[in-house]
Amino acid sequence: MLTLEKFEEASELVKQVTNPTKLVFSDYLSELSGGKVYLKPENMQHTGAYKLRGAYYKISTLSEEDRQKGLITASAGNHAQGVAYAAKKYGCKATIVMPTVTPLIKVNRTKSYGAEVILYGDVYDDACAYAYELAEKEGYTFVHPFDDLDVATGQGTIAMEIVQELPTVDYILVPVGGGGLITGVATLAKMLNPKIKVIGVEPSEAASMTAALKAGEVVELESANTIADGTAVKSVGVQNLPYVQENVDDILLVDDDELIGAFLDMVENHKMIVENSGLLSVAALKQLDCKGKKVVCILSGGNMDVITMSSIVQHGLIQRDRIFSVSVLLPDKPGELVSVASTIADQQGNVIKLEHNQFVSTNRNAAVELRITMEAFGTEHKHKILDALEAKGFRPKLISAKLY
């Protein structure tokens, strides 16, 4: 069972390996939501995620004999680093099985803590099945990333810190994958103050907890295809479900597109890198009535590779009409290109790419195509530029924007 005594023990123990992630008040999100929004930046932990808490506490409860057998786990990346870091602290071997699609930064950082990394399967569930096989074959001690009450106890220490720092918190928003984090946070939060509402947030395309709550038992999804790779889990923990049923007030779903916007918000307004799974709590704010409420969004991790970041930024800028492309047809004669460029410049648009296609028509005097990709301040500014081009007779046609 999860007990207050164990939560208190874990809260003291994890201080040995965690950074103090003090709440960050968000003026930006507070203004948008109408409430007082605070961020719990677990992306600032040594290993870039909250997972270190559960891994370290779990390993502390093992016997020396079990630790010396060697530890093994499966993880999409963050639990992997937690186990690897904790194993190094305890001086024992760690083997980590990770999905083949795991971001390179998570793989390399896991290796940097001395763990052996094996890449296997497309999703966490495949990796987990293989890790169990290896544990059986080699006699390793398995440390489950979420379906373990000691692990959940370690994760729940986040709630202890939130309530100590903000005793009057109304809502705690928690990303949900396998359910270890929300099990610990919700259970302890309700122990400390039953009035606190704990809201879980899942990616729409990997809503395994929502499915389990609806069915009244753990079920397995056919797929878990989402950019929120840290929460891409087909089925939640069996041990977690009863605690979620008892202590969690609601589960919200977030589409991948909303995570893209949330990433831009974090980078531009808070100067923080937060991975897609960690942004679930922020993206869900618009679904809540936060007026007059104190809300804490747990940012569960920040392990994102640069290639993924660049892709998210590009899609986010296009999504918010800060980058867009148009096609215009022009007579193939001197001065036409200058006229188009001047019209855009007069509206403070910034051209970042031009493509000139002389072969769109067999009659070049009638028309050549000019494809223009440009920066704008947002949707309103984009329409001003389009209106100006239309007024000049260029008849702009919106096309799919690409930066490559």
XYZ file of C-alpha atoms in Angstrom:
404
model
C 0.000 0.000 0.000
C 0.940 3.620 -0.460
C 1.255 5.153 2.984
C 2.023 8.621 4.305
C 4.948 7.161 6.239
C 6.541 5.836 3.046
C 5.921 9.106 1.205
C 7.648 10.996 4.018
C 10.570 8.562 3.967
C 10.884 8.883 0.182
C 10.672 12.684 0.334
C 13.740 12.846 2.555
C 15.623 10.179 0.643
C 15.236 11.662 -2.855
C 16.728 14.939 -1.660
C 20.079 13.131 -1.887
C 19.865 13.020 -5.681
C 17.345 15.635 -6.844
C 17.557 19.330 -7.554
C 15.092 21.537 -5.664
C 12.599 22.371 -8.429
C 10.878 25.395 -6.937
C 7.553 26.454 -8.450
C 7.787 29.035 -11.232
C 4.875 31.473 -11.500
C 3.810 31.968 -15.122
C 2.507 35.442 -15.920
C 1.871 34.346 -19.499
C -0.190 31.235 -18.719
C -1.966 32.974 -15.854
C -3.125 35.745 -18.166
C -4.310 33.231 -20.777
C -6.173 31.009 -18.308
C -7.500 33.570 -15.850
C -6.019 31.680 -12.904
C -2.689 31.695 -11.096
C -0.567 29.146 -12.932
C 2.641 27.729 -11.523
C 5.096 25.374 -13.210
C 6.832 22.504 -11.396
C 10.000 22.257 -13.543
C 11.058 18.623 -13.220
C 12.774 19.113 -16.575
C 15.525 20.740 -14.504
C 16.486 17.544 -12.666
C 19.978 16.032 -13.076
C 18.599 13.456 -15.486
C 16.199 15.896 -17.139
C 13.048 14.329 -15.667
C 11.166 13.392 -12.496
C 11.838 9.662 -13.040
C 14.970 9.779 -10.898
C 12.747 10.073 -7.818
C 10.957 6.762 -8.275
C 14.011 4.887 -9.500
C 16.185 6.014 -6.604
C 13.585 5.248 -3.961
C 12.814 1.839 -5.465
C 16.481 0.852 -5.580
C 16.897 2.008 -1.976
C 14.256 -0.536 -0.915
C 16.077 -3.455 -2.596
C 18.367 -5.775 -0.694
C 22.075 -5.580 -1.407
C 21.809 -9.065 -2.894
C 19.131 -7.957 -5.386
C 21.135 -4.881 -6.324
C 24.289 -6.886 -6.970
C 22.457 -9.220 -9.350
C 22.328 -6.232 -11.659
C 19.309 -4.092 -12.483
C 17.311 -4.110 -15.685
C 14.445 -1.992 -16.920
C 12.653 -0.847 -20.040
C 12.049 2.800 -20.764
C 11.336 5.365 -23.447
C 14.231 7.313 -21.964
C 13.546 9.174 -18.751
C 13.159 6.193 -16.411
C 16.225 4.752 -18.123
C 18.308 7.705 -17.006
C 16.808 7.573 -13.523
C 17.719 3.906 -13.077
C 21.162 4.378 -14.619
C 21.924 7.353 -12.362
C 20.602 5.622 -9.228
C 22.447 2.392 -10.049
C 25.681 4.337 -10.364
C 25.052 5.897 -6.945
C 24.554 2.436 -5.438
C 27.483 0.931 -7.334
C 25.537 -1.691 -9.250
C 25.211 -2.666 -12.911
C 22.235 -1.447 -14.960
C 20.943 -2.725 -18.292
C 18.330 -0.617 -20.076
C 16.125 -1.744 -22.969
C 14.829 1.229 -24.968
C 12.584 1.433 -28.056
C 14.487 1.899 -31.306
C 12.783 5.279 -31.832
C 14.084 6.725 -28.547
C 15.630 10.193 -29.092
C 19.414 10.038 -29.336
C 19.895 12.443 -26.424
C 18.120 10.014 -24.085
C 20.183 7.056 -25.327
C 23.505 8.880 -24.971
C 22.731 10.292 -21.554
C 21.674 6.889 -20.285
C 24.984 5.470 -21.481
C 26.831 8.377 -19.854
C 25.714 7.145 -16.419
C 27.417 3.807 -17.066
C 24.415 1.724 -18.133
C 24.353 -0.785 -20.959
C 21.687 0.233 -23.497
C 19.863 -2.221 -25.749
C 17.548 -0.825 -28.437
C 14.576 -3.082 -29.147
C 11.034 -2.700 -30.518
C 9.040 0.257 -31.827
C 7.321 1.263 -28.567
C 7.866 0.915 -24.829
C 5.698 -2.204 -24.563
C 7.942 -4.115 -26.999
C 11.048 -3.059 -25.107
C 9.471 -4.040 -21.796
C 8.614 -7.559 -22.967
C 12.221 -8.068 -24.081
C 13.582 -6.686 -20.793
C 11.516 -9.248 -18.887
C 13.007 -12.002 -21.081
C 16.530 -10.820 -20.288
C 15.754 -10.540 -16.567
C 14.593 -14.150 -16.555
C 17.564 -15.364 -18.570
C 20.316 -13.429 -16.752
C 18.823 -13.262 -13.257
C 18.675 -9.455 -13.216
C 16.425 -7.530 -10.821
C 13.680 -5.797 -12.810
C 12.818 -2.197 -11.903
C 9.488 -1.359 -13.521
C 9.114 2.230 -14.775
C 5.564 2.669 -13.469
C 3.751 -0.515 -12.380
C 5.424 -0.583 -8.971
C 4.141 1.057 -5.799
C 7.630 1.894 -4.512
C 8.347 3.685 -7.790
C 5.012 5.517 -7.502
C 5.907 6.489 -3.933
C 9.103 8.109 -5.154
C 7.258 9.997 -7.888
C 4.683 11.185 -5.352
C 7.336 13.219 -3.539
C 6.566 15.914 -6.108
C 3.186 16.428 -4.418
C 4.873 16.833 -1.046
C 7.009 19.652 -2.433
C 4.080 21.325 -4.200
C 1.887 21.376 -1.091
C 4.734 22.548 1.137
C 5.446 25.455 -1.201
C 1.833 26.250 -2.205
C -0.490 24.902 0.539
C -3.571 26.491 -1.076
C -3.125 24.842 -4.499
C -6.479 24.041 -6.154
C -5.442 21.963 -9.186
C -2.424 19.808 -9.960
C -2.116 18.815 -13.639
C -0.116 15.645 -14.219
C 1.111 14.030 -17.475
C 0.012 10.385 -17.704
C 1.819 7.523 -19.388
C 1.844 4.269 -17.452
C 0.396 5.947 -14.389
C 3.222 5.870 -11.850
C 3.531 9.648 -11.569
C -0.173 10.370 -11.216
C -0.624 7.466 -8.799
C 1.960 8.883 -6.429
C 1.030 12.543 -6.854
C -2.735 12.054 -6.585
C -2.569 9.684 -3.614
C -0.279 11.890 -1.552
C -2.074 15.102 -2.551
C -5.388 13.683 -1.314
C -3.726 12.531 1.913
C -2.382 16.020 2.540
C -5.506 17.898 1.411
C -8.576 16.082 0.019
C -9.796 19.356 -1.546
C -6.955 19.409 -4.080
C -8.165 18.339 -7.506
C -5.685 16.186 -9.405
C -6.156 16.142 -13.189
C -4.342 13.676 -15.411
C -3.473 14.561 -19.006
C -2.862 12.020 -21.767
C -2.009 12.304 -25.472
C -5.141 11.586 -27.511
C -3.367 8.901 -29.530
C -2.095 7.041 -26.453
C -4.996 7.360 -24.016
C -4.390 4.096 -22.165
C -5.526 5.399 -18.756
C -8.756 6.781 -20.210
C -9.422 3.386 -21.786
C -8.689 1.577 -18.516
C -10.969 3.842 -16.488
C -13.760 3.380 -19.011
C -13.387 -0.415 -18.987
C -12.832 -0.666 -15.248
C -9.652 -2.655 -15.873
C -6.325 -2.355 -17.655
C -6.704 -2.722 -21.427
C -4.147 -2.670 -24.212
C -4.429 -0.131 -27.020
C -3.746 -1.205 -30.582
C -1.166 1.563 -30.920
C 0.357 4.489 -29.059
C 1.427 6.765 -31.892
C 2.160 10.250 -30.522
C 4.964 12.806 -30.502
C 4.731 12.618 -26.694
C 7.106 9.637 -26.688
C 7.540 9.585 -22.907
C 3.841 8.793 -22.481
C 3.437 6.515 -25.513
C 2.259 3.497 -23.510
C -0.276 0.949 -24.768
C -1.416 -0.136 -21.305
C -1.152 1.372 -17.822
C 0.099 -0.291 -14.667
C -2.198 -2.842 -13.017
C -1.132 -1.678 -9.548
C -1.717 1.961 -10.437
C -5.283 1.761 -11.687
C -7.070 1.369 -8.297
C -5.267 4.436 -6.924
C -6.129 6.460 -10.016
C -9.778 5.374 -9.773
C -9.879 6.526 -6.156
C -7.824 9.714 -6.201
C -7.817 11.278 -9.674
C -10.612 13.747 -10.397
C -10.462 13.745 -14.195
C -8.370 12.761 -17.218
C -8.042 15.198 -20.126
C -6.834 14.411 -23.640
C -4.500 16.579 -25.714
C -3.803 16.361 -29.464
C -0.231 16.424 -30.764
C -0.833 19.757 -32.526
C -1.536 21.391 -29.167
C 1.810 20.195 -27.825
C 3.579 21.979 -30.684
C 2.069 25.314 -29.625
C 2.867 24.625 -25.976
C 6.517 24.011 -26.873
C 6.761 27.441 -28.513
C 5.107 29.029 -25.470
C 7.659 27.461 -23.126
C 10.643 28.471 -25.228
C 9.532 32.024 -25.952
C 7.880 32.949 -22.659
C 9.793 30.895 -20.101
C 13.100 30.144 -21.844
C 12.680 26.463 -20.995
C 13.055 23.297 -23.060
C 10.276 20.872 -22.136
C 9.709 17.612 -23.986
C 6.331 16.876 -25.535
C 5.153 14.574 -22.742
C 6.103 17.189 -20.176
C 3.955 19.749 -21.989
C 0.707 17.797 -21.650
C -0.152 19.618 -18.426
C 0.379 23.036 -20.034
C -1.539 22.208 -23.210
C -4.528 21.052 -21.125
C -4.977 24.395 -19.357
C -7.378 25.681 -22.020
C -9.751 22.815 -21.181
C -10.078 23.873 -17.533
C -11.949 26.706 -15.889
C -9.008 28.168 -13.998
C -10.530 31.522 -13.055
C -9.675 32.341 -9.460
C -7.799 29.037 -9.039
C -4.196 28.223 -8.186
C -2.962 25.659 -10.684
C 0.305 23.723 -10.794
C 1.405 22.156 -14.077
C 4.011 19.436 -13.649
C 6.620 19.681 -16.407
C 7.680 16.065 -16.214
C 10.794 16.180 -18.402
C 12.995 18.079 -20.816
C 14.948 15.435 -22.702
C 14.493 16.411 -26.327
C 17.067 16.090 -29.092
C 17.930 19.068 -31.287
C 16.512 17.536 -34.482
C 13.127 17.016 -32.819
C 13.254 20.548 -31.430
C 13.934 22.063 -34.848
C 11.038 20.129 -36.355
C 8.656 21.188 -33.572
C 9.685 24.841 -33.912
C 9.185 24.783 -37.689
C 5.740 23.198 -37.428
C 4.802 25.560 -34.602
C 5.700 28.685 -36.556
C 3.702 27.446 -39.549
C 0.799 26.414 -37.313
C 0.605 29.915 -35.830
C 0.880 31.689 -39.224
C 4.259 33.141 -38.356
C 5.655 31.458 -41.435
C 3.557 30.938 -44.565
C 3.965 30.490 -48.304
C 2.096 31.887 -51.288
C 2.204 31.330 -55.023
C 1.732 34.230 -57.430
C 1.704 34.215 -61.235
C 3.657 37.005 -62.941
C 4.481 38.058 -66.499
C 8.114 37.148 -67.227
C 9.447 40.684 -67.533
C 11.801 42.947 -65.565
C 10.445 44.693 -62.453
C 7.697 42.231 -61.517
C 9.715 40.531 -58.773
C 10.697 43.898 -57.313
C 7.054 44.947 -57.233
C 6.036 41.850 -55.292
C 8.936 42.222 -52.846
C 8.129 45.905 -52.278
C 4.480 45.119 -51.539
C 5.519 42.563 -48.913
C 8.127 44.907 -47.429
C 5.604 47.750 -47.153
C 3.560 45.469 -44.840
C 6.650 44.540 -42.761
C 6.648 40.996 -44.090
C 10.054 39.306 -44.249
C 10.838 37.074 -47.223
C 12.916 34.042 -46.217
C 12.732 31.940 -49.388
C 11.917 32.470 -53.073
C 11.354 29.921 -55.829
C 11.011 31.120 -59.405
C 9.460 28.617 -61.830
C 9.490 29.662 -65.497
C 7.923 26.423 -66.692
C 4.493 26.656 -65.062
C 3.081 27.766 -68.422
C 4.092 27.242 -72.033
C 3.578 30.980 -72.520
C 6.211 32.613 -70.304
C 4.968 36.073 -71.250
C 1.597 35.175 -69.786
C 2.830 33.688 -66.525
C 5.750 32.437 -64.495
C 5.232 31.202 -60.964
C 6.824 32.820 -57.930
C 6.642 30.884 -54.635
C 7.357 33.061 -51.618
C 7.904 31.866 -48.064
C 7.825 34.671 -45.514
C 7.640 35.546 -41.834
C 4.688 37.321 -40.255
C 3.705 38.290 -36.718
C 0.683 35.962 -36.767
C -2.648 35.385 -38.484
C -3.783 39.020 -38.574
C -0.502 40.199 -40.067
C -0.544 37.346 -42.591
C -3.947 38.478 -43.876
C -2.751 42.084 -44.184
C 0.075 40.920 -46.435
C -2.299 38.787 -48.515
C -4.742 41.687 -48.846
C -1.945 44.000 -49.988
C -0.812 41.520 -52.643
C -4.406 41.094 -53.797
C -4.867 44.855 -54.037
C -1.820 45.053 -56.308
C -3.365 42.457 -58.608
C -1.010 39.591 -57.793
C -3.811 37.188 -56.740
C -1.781 35.248 -54.113
C -2.636 31.594 -53.558
C -1.763 30.006 -50.193
C 0.364 26.871 -50.510
C 1.922 24.467 -48.026
C 4.840 26.151 -46.253
C 8.184 24.352 -46.085
C 11.477 25.688 -44.799
C 13.663 23.142 -46.581
